[in-house]
PDB file of C-alpha atoms in Angstrom:
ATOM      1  CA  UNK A   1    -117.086 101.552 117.106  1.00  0.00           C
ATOM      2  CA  UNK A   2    -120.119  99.134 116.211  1.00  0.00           C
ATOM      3  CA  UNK A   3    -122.226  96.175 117.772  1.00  0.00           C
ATOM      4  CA  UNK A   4    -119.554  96.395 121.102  1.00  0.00           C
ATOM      5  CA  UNK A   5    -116.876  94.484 119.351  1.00  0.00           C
ATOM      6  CA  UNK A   6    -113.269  94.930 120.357  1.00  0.00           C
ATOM      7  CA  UNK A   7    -109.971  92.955 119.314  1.00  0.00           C
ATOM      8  CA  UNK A   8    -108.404  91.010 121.259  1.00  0.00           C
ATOM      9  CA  UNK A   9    -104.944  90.742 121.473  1.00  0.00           C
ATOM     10  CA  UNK A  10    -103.206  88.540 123.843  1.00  0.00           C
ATOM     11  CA  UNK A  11    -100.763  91.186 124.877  1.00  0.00           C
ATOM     12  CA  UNK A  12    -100.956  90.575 128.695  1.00  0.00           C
ATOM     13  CA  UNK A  13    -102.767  87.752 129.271  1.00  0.00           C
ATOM     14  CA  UNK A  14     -99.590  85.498 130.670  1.00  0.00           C
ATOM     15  CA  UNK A  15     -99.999  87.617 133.703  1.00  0.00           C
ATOM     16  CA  UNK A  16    -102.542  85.658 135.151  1.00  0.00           C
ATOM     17  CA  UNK A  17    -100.874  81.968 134.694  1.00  0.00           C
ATOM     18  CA  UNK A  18     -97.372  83.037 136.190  1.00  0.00           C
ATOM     19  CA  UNK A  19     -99.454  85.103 139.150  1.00  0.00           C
ATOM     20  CA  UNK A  20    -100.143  81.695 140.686  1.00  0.00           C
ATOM     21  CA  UNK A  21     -96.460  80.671 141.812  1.00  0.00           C
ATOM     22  CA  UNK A  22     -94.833  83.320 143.008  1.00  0.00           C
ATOM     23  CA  UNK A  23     -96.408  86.357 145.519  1.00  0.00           C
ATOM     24  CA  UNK A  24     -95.700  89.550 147.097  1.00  0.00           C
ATOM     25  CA  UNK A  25     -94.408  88.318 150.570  1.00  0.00           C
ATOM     26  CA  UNK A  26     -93.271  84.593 149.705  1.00  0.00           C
ATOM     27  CA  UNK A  27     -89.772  86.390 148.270  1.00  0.00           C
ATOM     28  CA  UNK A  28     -88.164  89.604 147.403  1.00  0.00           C
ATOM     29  CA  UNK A  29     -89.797  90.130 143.942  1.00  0.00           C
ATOM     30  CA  UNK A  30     -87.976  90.465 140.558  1.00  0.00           C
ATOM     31  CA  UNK A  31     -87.956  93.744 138.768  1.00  0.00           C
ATOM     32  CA  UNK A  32     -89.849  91.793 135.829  1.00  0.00           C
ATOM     33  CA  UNK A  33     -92.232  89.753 138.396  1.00  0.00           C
ATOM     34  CA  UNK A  34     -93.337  93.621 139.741  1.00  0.00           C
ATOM     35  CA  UNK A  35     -93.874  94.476 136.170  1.00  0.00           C
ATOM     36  CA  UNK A  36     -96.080  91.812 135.336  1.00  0.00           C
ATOM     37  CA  UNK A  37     -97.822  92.029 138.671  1.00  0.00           C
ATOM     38  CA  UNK A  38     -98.293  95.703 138.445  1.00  0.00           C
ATOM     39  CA  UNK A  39     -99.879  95.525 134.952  1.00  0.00           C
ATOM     40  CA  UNK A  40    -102.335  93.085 136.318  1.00  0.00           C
ATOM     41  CA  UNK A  41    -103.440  94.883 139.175  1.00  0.00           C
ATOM     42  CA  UNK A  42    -103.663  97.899 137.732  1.00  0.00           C
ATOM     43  CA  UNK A  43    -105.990  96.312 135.114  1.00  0.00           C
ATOM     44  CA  UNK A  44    -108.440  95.846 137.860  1.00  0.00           C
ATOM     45  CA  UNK A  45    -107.238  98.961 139.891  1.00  0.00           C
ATOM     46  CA  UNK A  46    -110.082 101.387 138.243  1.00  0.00           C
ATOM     47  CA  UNK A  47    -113.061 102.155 139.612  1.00  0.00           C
ATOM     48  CA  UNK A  48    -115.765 101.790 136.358  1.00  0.00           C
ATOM     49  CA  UNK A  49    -113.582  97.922 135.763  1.00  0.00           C
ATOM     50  CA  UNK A  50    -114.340  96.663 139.175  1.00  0.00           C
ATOM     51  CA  UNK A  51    -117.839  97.633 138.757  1.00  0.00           C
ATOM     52  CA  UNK A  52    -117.573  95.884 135.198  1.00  0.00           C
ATOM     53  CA  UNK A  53    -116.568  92.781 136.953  1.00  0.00           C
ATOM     54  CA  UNK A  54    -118.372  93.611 139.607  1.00  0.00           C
ATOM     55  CA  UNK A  55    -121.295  93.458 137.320  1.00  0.00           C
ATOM     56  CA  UNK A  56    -120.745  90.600 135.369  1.00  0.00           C
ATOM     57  CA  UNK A  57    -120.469  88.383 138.374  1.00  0.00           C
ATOM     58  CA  UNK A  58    -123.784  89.311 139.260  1.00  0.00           C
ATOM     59  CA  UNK A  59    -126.008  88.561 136.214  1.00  0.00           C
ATOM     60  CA  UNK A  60    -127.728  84.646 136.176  1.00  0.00           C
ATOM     61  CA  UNK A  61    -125.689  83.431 134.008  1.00  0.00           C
ATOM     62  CA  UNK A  62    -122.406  84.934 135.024  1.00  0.00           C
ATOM     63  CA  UNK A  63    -121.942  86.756 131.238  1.00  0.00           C
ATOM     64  CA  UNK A  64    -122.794  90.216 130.156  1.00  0.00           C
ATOM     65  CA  UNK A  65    -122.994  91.994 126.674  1.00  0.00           C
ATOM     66  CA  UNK A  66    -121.448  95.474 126.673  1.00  0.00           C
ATOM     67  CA  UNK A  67    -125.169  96.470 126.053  1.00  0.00           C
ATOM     68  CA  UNK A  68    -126.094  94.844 129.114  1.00  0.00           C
ATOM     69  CA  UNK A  69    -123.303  97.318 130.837  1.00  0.00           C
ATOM     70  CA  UNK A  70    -123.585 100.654 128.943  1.00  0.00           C
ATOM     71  CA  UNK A  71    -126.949 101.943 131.609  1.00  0.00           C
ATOM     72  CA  UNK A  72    -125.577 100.164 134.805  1.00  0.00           C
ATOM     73  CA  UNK A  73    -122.180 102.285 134.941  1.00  0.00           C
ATOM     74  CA  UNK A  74    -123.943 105.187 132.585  1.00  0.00           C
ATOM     75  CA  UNK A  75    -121.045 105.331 130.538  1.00  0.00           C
ATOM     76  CA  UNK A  76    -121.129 104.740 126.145  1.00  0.00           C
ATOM     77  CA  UNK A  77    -120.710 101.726 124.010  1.00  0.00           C
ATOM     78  CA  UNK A  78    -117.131 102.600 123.381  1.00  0.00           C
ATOM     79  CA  UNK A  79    -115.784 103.550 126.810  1.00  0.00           C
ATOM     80  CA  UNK A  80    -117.336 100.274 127.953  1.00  0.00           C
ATOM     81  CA  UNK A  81    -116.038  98.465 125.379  1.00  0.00           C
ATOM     82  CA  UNK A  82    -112.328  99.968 125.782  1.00  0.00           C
ATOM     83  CA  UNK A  83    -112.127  98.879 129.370  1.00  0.00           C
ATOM     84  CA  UNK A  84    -113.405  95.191 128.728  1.00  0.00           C
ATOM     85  CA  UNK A  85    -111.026  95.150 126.125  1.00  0.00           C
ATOM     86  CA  UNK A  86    -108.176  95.753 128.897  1.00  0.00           C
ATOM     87  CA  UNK A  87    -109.905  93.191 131.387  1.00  0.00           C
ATOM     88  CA  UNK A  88    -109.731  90.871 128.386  1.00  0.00           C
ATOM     89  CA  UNK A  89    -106.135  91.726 127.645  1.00  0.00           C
ATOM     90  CA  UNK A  90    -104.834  90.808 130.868  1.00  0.00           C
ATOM     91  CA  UNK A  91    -106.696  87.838 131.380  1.00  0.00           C
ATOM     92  CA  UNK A  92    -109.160  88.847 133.963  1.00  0.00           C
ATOM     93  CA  UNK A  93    -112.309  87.863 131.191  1.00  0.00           C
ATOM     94  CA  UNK A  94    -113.266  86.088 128.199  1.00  0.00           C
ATOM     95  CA  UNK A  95    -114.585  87.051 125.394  1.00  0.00           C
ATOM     96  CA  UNK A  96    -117.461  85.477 123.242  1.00  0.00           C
ATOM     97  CA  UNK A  97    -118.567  86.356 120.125  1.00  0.00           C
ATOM     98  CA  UNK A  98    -122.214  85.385 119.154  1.00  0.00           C
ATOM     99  CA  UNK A  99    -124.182  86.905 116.638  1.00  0.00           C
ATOM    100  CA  UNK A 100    -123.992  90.375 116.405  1.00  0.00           C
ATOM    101  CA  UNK A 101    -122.797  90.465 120.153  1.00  0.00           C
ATOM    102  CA  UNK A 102    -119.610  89.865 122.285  1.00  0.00           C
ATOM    103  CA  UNK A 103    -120.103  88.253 125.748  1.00  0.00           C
ATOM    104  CA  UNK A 104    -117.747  88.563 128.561  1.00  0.00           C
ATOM    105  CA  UNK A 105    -117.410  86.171 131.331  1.00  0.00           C
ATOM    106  CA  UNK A 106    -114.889  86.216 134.248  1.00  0.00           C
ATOM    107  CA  UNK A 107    -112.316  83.709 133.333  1.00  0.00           C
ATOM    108  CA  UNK A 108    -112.443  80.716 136.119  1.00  0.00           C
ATOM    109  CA  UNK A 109    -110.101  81.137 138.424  1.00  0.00           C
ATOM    110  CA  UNK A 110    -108.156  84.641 137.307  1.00  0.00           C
ATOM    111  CA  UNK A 111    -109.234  86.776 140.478  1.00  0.00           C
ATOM    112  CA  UNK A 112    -108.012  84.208 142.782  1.00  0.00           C
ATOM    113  CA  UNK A 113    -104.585  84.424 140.887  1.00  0.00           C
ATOM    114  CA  UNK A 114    -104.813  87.957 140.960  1.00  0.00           C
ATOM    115  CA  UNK A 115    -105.690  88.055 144.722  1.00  0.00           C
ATOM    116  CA  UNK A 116    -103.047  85.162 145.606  1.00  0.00           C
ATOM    117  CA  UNK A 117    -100.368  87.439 144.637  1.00  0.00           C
ATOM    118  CA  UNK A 118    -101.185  90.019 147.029  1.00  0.00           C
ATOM    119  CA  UNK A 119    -101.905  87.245 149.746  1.00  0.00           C
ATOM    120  CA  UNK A 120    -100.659  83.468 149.059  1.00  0.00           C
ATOM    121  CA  UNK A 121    -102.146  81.506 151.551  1.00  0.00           C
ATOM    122  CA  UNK A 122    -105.432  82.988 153.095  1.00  0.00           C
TER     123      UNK A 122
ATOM    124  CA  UNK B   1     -86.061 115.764 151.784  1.00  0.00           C
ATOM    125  CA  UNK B   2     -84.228 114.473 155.077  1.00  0.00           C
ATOM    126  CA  UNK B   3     -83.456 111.536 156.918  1.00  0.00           C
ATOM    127  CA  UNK B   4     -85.694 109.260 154.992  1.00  0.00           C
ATOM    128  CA  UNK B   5     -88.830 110.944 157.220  1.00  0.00           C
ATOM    129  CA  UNK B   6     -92.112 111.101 155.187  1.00  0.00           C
ATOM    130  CA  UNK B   7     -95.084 112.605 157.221  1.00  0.00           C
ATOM    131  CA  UNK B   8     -98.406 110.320 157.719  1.00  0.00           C
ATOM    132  CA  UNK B   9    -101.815 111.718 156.662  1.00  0.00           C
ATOM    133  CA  UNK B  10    -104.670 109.010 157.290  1.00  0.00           C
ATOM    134  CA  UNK B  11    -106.302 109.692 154.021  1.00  0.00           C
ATOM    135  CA  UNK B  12    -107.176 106.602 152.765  1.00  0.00           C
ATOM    136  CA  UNK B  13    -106.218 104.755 156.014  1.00  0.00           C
ATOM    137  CA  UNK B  14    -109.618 103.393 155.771  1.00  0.00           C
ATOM    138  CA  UNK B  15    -109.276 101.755 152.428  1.00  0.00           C
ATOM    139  CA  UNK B  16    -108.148  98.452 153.921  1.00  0.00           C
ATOM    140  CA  UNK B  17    -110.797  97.787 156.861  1.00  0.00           C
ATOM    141  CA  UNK B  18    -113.392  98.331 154.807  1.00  0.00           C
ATOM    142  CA  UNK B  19    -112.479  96.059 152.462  1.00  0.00           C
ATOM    143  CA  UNK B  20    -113.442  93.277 154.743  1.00  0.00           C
ATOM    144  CA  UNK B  21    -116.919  92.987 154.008  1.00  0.00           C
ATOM    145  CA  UNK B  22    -117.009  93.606 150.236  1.00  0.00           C
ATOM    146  CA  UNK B  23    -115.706  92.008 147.366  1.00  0.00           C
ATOM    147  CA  UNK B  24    -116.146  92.758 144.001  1.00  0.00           C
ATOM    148  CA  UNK B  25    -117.846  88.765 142.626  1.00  0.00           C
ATOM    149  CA  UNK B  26    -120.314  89.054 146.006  1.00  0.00           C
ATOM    150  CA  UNK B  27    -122.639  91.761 144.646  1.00  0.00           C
ATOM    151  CA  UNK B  28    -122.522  94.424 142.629  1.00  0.00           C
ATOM    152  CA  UNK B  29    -120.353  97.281 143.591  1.00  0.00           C
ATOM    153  CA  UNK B  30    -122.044 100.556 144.403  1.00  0.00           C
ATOM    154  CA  UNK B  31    -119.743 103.827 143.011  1.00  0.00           C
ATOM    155  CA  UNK B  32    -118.695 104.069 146.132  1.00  0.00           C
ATOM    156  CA  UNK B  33    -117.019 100.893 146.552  1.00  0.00           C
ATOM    157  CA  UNK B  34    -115.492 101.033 143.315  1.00  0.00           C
ATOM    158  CA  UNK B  35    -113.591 104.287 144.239  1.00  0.00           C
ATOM    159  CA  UNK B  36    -112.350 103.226 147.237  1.00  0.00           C
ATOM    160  CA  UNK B  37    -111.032  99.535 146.297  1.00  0.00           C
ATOM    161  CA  UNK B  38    -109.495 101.439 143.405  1.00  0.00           C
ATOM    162  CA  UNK B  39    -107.869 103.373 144.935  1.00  0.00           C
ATOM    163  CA  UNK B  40    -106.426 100.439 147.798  1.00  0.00           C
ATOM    164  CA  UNK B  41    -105.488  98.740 144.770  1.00  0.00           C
ATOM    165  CA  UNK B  42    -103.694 101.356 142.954  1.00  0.00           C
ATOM    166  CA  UNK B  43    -101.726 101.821 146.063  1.00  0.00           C
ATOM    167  CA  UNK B  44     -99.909  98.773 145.107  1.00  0.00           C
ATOM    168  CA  UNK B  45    -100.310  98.104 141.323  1.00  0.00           C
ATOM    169  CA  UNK B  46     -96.803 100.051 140.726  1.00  0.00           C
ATOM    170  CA  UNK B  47     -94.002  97.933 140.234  1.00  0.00           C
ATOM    171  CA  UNK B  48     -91.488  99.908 142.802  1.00  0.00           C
ATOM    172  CA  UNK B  49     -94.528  99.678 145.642  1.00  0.00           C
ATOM    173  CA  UNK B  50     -94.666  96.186 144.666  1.00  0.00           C
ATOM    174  CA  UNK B  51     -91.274  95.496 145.043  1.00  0.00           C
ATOM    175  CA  UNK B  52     -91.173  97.302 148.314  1.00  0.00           C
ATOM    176  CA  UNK B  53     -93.463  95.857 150.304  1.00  0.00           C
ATOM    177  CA  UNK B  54     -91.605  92.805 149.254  1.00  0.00           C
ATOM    178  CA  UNK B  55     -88.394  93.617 150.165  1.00  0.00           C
ATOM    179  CA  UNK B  56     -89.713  94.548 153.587  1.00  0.00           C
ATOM    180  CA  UNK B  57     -91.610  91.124 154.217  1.00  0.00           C
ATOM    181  CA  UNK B  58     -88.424  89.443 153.542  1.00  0.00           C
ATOM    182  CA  UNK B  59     -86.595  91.210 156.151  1.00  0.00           C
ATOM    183  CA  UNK B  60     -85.615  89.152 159.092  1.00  0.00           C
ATOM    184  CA  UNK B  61     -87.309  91.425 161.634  1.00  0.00           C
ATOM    185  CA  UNK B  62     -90.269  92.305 158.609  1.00  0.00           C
ATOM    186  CA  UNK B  63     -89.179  96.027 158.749  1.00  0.00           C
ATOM    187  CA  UNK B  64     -87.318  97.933 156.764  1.00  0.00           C
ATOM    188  CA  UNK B  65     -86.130 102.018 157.209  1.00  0.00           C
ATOM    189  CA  UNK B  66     -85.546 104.024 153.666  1.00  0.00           C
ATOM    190  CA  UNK B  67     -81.780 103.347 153.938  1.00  0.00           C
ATOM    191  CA  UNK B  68     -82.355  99.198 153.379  1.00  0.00           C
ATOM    192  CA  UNK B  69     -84.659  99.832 150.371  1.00  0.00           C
ATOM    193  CA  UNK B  70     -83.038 102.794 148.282  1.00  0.00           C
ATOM    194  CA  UNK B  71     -80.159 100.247 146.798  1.00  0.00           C
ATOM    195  CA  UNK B  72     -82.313  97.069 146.097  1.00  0.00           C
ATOM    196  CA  UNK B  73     -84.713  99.397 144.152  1.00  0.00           C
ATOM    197  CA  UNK B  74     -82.283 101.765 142.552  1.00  0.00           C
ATOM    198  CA  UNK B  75     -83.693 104.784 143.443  1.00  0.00           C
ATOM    199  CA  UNK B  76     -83.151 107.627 145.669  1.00  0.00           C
ATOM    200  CA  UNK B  77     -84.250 108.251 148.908  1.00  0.00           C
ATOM    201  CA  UNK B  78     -87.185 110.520 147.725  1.00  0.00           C
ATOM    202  CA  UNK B  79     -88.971 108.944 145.302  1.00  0.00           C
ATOM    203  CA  UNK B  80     -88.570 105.401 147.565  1.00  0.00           C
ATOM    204  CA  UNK B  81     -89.886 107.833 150.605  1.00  0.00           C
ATOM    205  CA  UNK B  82     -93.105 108.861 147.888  1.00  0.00           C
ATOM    206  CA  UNK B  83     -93.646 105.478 147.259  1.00  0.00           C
ATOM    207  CA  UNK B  84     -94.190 104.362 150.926  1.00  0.00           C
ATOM    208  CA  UNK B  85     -96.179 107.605 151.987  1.00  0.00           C
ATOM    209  CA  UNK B  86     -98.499 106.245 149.335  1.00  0.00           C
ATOM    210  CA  UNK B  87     -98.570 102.797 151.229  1.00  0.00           C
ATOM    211  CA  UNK B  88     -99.033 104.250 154.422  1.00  0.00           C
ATOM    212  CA  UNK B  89    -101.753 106.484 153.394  1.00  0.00           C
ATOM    213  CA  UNK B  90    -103.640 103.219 151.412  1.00  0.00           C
ATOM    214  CA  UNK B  91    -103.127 101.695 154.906  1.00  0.00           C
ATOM    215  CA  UNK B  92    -100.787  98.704 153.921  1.00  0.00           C
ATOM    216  CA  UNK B  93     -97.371  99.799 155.259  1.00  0.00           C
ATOM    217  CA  UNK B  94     -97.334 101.243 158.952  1.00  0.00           C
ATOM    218  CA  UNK B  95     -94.261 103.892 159.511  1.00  0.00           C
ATOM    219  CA  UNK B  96     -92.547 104.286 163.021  1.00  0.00           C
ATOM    220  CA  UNK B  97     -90.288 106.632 163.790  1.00  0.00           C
ATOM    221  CA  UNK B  98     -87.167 105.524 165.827  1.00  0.00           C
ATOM    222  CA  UNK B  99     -83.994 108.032 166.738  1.00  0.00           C
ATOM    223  CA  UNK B 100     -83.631 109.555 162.911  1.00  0.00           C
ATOM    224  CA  UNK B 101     -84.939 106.899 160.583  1.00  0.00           C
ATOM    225  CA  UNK B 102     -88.320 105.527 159.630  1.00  0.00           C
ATOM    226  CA  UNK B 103     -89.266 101.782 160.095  1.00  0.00           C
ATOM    227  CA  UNK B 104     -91.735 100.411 157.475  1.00  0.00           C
ATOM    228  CA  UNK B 105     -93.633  97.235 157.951  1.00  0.00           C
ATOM    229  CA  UNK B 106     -96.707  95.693 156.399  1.00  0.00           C
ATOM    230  CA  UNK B 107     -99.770  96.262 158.382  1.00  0.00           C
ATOM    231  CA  UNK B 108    -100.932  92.782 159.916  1.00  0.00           C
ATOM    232  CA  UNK B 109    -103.619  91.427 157.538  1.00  0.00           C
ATOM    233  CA  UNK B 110    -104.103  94.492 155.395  1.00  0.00           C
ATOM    234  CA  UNK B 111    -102.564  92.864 152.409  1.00  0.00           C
ATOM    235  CA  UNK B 112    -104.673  89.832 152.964  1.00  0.00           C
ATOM    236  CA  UNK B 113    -107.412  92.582 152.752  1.00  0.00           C
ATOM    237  CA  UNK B 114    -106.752  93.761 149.886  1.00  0.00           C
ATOM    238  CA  UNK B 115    -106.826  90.214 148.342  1.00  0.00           C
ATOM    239  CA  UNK B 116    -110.256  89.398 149.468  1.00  0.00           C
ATOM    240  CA  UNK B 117    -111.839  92.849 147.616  1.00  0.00           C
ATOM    241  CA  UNK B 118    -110.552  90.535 144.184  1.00  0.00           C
ATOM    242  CA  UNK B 119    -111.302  87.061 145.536  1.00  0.00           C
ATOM    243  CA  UNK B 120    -113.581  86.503 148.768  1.00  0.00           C
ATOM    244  CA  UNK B 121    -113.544  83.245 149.459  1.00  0.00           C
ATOM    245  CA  UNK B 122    -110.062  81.558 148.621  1.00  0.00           C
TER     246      UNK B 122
END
């Protein structure tokens, strides 16, 4: 792996979108509703990716480089860039390229969708 | 496995009040934290556990025993009584025992909880 880059495929990212109109306790969920929920929980349901997000939140400017992540959560370039590549993948953040560096940002509104389909209507 | 019973150990019981006063976008998560809102939200980022708790909120009296839920999930009695032990134990489901059957239902807020560790302020 080199200069933090990782592919990104749009394999899960629909989760996100459909999340917002149909939660946990508002009906007796589908079997493919719980599959597309799970996979988006569980994208967030790891300890070093909440602290990812976690992390990103809390620079100025609300992005973060994987080299701006690799000494906060003491973990290498590629493990850091393998779980922002699953954060990406299921639509919980963006990715930038710009120069020889990816930034990620949390994508505007995707944790509320996430959180609304544990909860609806807080 | 009998009678649908599943025994109760308070291990992570905690998970869900302390995920009041956190939430992973209003600072940056100490290790800590991270472990423990993992491991709330792993509780329920399986599709089955999903698609229990659901089919218990949309009970008419919002509790279900291990005989209502074994046929809507297609499973037998104990995996479906694993799955809820886990959801007792992350402190979302709350198990009482009544004559020989278990009665699941969803712990008053603790799903609402969870939800705010992804999204504070919704």
């Amino acid at each position: 792996m080199h200069n933090g880059g990782v592919t990104t495929a749009p394999t899960a990212r629909d989760a996100v979108p459909e999340a917002c109109c149909t939660s946990l306790t508002s009906e007796a969920l589908s079997v493919e509703d719980a599959q597309r929920f799970a996979q988006l929980l569980k994208a967030v349901a790891e300890p070093t990716r909440l602290r990812l997000v976690s992390l990103i939140a809390a620079q100025d400017n609300k992005e973060a480089c994987v080299c701006d992540l690799t000494e906060p959560v003491g973990l290498g370039q590629p493990t850091v860039s393998h779980h922002l590549k699953i954060l990406v993948d299921a639509g919980i953040l963006h990715r930038e390229k710009r120069g020889v560096w990816a930034y990620y940002s949390i994508v505007p509104g995707a944790l509320e969708r996430a959180a609304a389909v544990l909860s609806p209507g807080r």
